[in-house]
CSV table of C-alpha atoms in Angstrom, one decimal:
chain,number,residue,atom,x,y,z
X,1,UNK,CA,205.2,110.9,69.9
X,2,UNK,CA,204.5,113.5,67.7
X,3,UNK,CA,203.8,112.8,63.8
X,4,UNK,CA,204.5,115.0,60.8
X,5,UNK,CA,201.8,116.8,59.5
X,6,UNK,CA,202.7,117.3,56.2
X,7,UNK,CA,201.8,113.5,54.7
X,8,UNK,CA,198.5,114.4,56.2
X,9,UNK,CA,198.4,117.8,54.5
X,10,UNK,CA,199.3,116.2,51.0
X,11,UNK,CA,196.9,113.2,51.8
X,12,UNK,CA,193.9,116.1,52.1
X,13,UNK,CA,195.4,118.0,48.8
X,14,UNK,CA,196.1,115.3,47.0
X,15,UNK,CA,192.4,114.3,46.2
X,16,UNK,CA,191.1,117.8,45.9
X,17,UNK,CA,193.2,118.2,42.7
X,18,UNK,CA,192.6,114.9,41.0
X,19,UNK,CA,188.9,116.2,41.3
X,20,UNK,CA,189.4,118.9,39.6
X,21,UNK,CA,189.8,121.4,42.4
X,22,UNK,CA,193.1,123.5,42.6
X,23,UNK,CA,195.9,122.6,41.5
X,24,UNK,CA,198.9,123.2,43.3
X,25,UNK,CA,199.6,126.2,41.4
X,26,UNK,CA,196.3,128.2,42.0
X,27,UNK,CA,196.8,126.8,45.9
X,28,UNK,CA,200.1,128.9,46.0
X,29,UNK,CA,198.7,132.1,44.3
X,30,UNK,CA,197.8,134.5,46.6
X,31,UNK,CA,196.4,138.1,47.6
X,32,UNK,CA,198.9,140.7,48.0
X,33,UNK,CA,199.8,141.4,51.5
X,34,UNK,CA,198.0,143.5,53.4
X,35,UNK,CA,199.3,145.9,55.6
X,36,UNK,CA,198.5,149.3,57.8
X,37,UNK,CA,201.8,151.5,57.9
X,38,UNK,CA,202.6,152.1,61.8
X,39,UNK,CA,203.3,155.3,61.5
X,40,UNK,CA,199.8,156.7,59.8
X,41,UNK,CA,197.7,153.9,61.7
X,42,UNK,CA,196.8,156.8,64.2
X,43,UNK,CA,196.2,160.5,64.2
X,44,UNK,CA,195.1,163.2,66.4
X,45,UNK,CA,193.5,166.7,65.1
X,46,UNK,CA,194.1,169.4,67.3
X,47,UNK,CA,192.4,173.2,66.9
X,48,UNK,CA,194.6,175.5,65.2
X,49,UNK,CA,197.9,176.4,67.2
X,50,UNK,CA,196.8,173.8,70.0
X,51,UNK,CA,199.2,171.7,71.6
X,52,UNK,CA,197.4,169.9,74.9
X,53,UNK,CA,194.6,167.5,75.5
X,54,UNK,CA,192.6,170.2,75.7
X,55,UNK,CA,192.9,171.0,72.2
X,56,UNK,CA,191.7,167.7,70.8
X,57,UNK,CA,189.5,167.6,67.8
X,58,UNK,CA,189.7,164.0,67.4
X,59,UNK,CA,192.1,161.6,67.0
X,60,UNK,CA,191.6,158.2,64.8
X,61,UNK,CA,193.0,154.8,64.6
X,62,UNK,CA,193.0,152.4,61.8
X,63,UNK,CA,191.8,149.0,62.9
X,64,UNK,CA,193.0,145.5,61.1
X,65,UNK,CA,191.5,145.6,57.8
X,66,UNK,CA,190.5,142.9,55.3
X,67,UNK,CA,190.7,142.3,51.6
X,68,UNK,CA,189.4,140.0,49.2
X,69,UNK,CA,191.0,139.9,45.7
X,70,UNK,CA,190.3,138.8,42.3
X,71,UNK,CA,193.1,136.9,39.9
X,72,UNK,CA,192.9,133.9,37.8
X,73,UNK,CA,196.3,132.1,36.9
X,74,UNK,CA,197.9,134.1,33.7
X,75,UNK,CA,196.0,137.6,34.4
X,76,UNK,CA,198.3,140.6,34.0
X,77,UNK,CA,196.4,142.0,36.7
X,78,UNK,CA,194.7,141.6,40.0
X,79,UNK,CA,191.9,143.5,41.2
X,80,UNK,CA,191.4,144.4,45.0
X,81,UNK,CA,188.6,145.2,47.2
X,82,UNK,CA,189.5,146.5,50.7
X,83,UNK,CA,187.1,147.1,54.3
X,84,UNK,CA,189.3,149.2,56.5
X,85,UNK,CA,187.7,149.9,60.3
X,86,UNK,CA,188.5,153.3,62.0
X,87,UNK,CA,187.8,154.0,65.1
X,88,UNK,CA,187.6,158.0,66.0
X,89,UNK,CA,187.4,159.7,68.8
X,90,UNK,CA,185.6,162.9,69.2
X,91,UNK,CA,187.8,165.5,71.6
X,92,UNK,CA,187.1,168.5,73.7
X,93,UNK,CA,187.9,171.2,71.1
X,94,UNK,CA,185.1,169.6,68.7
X,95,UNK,CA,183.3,172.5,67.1
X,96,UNK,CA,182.2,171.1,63.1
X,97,UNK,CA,182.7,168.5,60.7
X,98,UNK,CA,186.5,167.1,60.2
X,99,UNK,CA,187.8,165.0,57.7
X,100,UNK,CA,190.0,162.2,57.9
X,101,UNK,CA,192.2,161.4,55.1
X,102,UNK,CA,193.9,158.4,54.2
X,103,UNK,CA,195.5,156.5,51.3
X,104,UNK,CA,195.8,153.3,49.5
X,105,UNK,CA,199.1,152.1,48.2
X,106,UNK,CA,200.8,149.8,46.6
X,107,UNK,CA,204.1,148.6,46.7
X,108,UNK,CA,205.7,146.8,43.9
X,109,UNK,CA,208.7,143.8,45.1
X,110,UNK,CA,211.5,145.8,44.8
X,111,UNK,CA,209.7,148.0,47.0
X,112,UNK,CA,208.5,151.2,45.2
X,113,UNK,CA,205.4,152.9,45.4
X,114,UNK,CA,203.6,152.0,42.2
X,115,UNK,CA,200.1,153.7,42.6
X,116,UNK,CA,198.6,155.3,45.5
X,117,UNK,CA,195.4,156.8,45.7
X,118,UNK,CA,193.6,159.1,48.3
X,119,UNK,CA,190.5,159.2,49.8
X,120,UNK,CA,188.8,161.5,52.4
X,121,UNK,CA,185.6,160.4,55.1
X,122,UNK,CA,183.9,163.6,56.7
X,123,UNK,CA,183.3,163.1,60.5
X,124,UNK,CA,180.1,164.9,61.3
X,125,UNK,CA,180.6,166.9,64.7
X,126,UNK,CA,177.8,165.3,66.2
X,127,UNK,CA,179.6,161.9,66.0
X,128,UNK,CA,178.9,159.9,69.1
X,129,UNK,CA,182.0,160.3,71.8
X,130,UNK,CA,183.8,156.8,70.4
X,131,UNK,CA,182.6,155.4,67.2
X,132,UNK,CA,184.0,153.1,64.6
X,133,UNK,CA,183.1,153.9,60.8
X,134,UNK,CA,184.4,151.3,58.0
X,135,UNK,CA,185.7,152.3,55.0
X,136,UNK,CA,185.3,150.2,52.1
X,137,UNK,CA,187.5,150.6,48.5
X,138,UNK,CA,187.0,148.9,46.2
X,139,UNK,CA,188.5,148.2,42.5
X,140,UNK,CA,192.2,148.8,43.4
X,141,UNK,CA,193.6,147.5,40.3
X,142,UNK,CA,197.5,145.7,40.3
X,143,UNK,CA,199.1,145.4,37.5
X,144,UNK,CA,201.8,142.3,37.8
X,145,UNK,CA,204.6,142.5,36.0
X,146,UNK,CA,205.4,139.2,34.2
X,147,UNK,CA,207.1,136.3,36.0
X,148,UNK,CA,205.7,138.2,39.1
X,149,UNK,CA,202.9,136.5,41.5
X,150,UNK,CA,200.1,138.6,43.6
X,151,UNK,CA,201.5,137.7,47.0
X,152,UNK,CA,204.9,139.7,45.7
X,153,UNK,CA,203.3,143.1,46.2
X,154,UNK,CA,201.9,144.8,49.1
X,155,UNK,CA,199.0,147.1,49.7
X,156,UNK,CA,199.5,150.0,52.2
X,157,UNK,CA,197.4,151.8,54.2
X,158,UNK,CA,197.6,155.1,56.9
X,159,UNK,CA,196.0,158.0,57.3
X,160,UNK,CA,197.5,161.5,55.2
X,161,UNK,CA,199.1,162.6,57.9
X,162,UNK,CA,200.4,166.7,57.9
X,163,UNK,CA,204.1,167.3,58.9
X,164,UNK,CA,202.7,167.8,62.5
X,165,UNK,CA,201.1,165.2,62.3
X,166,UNK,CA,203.3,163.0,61.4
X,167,UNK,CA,206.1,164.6,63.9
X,168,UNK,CA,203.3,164.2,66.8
X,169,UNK,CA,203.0,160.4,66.3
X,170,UNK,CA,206.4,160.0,66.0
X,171,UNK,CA,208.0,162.0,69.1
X,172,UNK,CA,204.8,161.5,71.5
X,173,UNK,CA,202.3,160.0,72.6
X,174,UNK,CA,198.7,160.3,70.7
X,175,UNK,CA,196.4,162.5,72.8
X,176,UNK,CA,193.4,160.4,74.0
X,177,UNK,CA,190.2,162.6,75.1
């Protein structure tokens, strides 16, 4: 016979605030969500006018990233540090340095973009074949609008993809050298 789990949950929680650990409240305020937008968590450079394997620069794949925020119950804001993996591939067509752009944004609840920023890494061409580079951002500031919570907004991320880009990952297949 099974038991309910939620006496034993409140029996844990219950102590922890009449010590003066969290209260309920702080328990339920949370980060923002954190997510990595499916169509910019990949792309593939190709040399000018190239359109086959063969014309792989690199291609790129965000990983699952983590973030650890800072808000204290009442603050008008919340402030957001993020570690976002990449994994990159070097192609055949690799000749210099690349860059790979990506963004940072954040979504309000009703769903608009409120702020997003922009950031670039430069991939040296003498990148090992497969190689995973982390990001980090920090200080992504969120402003909460009053009788909002944290865990109401969302952070974005994807890479700046160009029109063909963008078109590429959504029609076919990403080119893997």
């Amino acid at each position: 016979m099974r038991r309910p789990i939620f006496p034993v949950i409140l029996s844990v929680l219950m102590p922890l605030t009449a010590c003066g650990g969290p209260d309920i409240n702080e328990i339920a305020l949370t980060c923002p969500a954190l997510a990595i937008l499916a169509q910019a968590s990949e792309v593939t450079k190709l040399r000018p006018g190239g359109q086959t394997g063969e014309d792989v620069v690199l291609s790129a794949e965000m990983l699952p990233a983590t973030m650890a925020c800072d808000y204290e119950l009442g603050d008008p804001e919340v402030s957001v540090n993020l570690s976002v993996p990449i994994t990159v591939r070097r192609g055949p067509a690799t000749a210099e340095a690349q860059s790979l752009n990506y963004f940072v944004a954040v979504v309000d609840p009703n769903g608009s973009v409120v702020s997003k920023r922009l950031f670039a890494r430069n991939i040296p061409a003498n990148t090992p074949q497969v190689s995973t580079v982390t990001e980090f951002v920090n200080g992504t500031t969120i402003g909460i609008a009053q009788n909002r919570q944290p865990f109401e907004y969302q952070v974005l991320l994807g890479f700046q993809l160009t029109a063909d880009e963008y078109v590429r990952n959504q029609s076919e297949p990403l080119f893997r050298p």
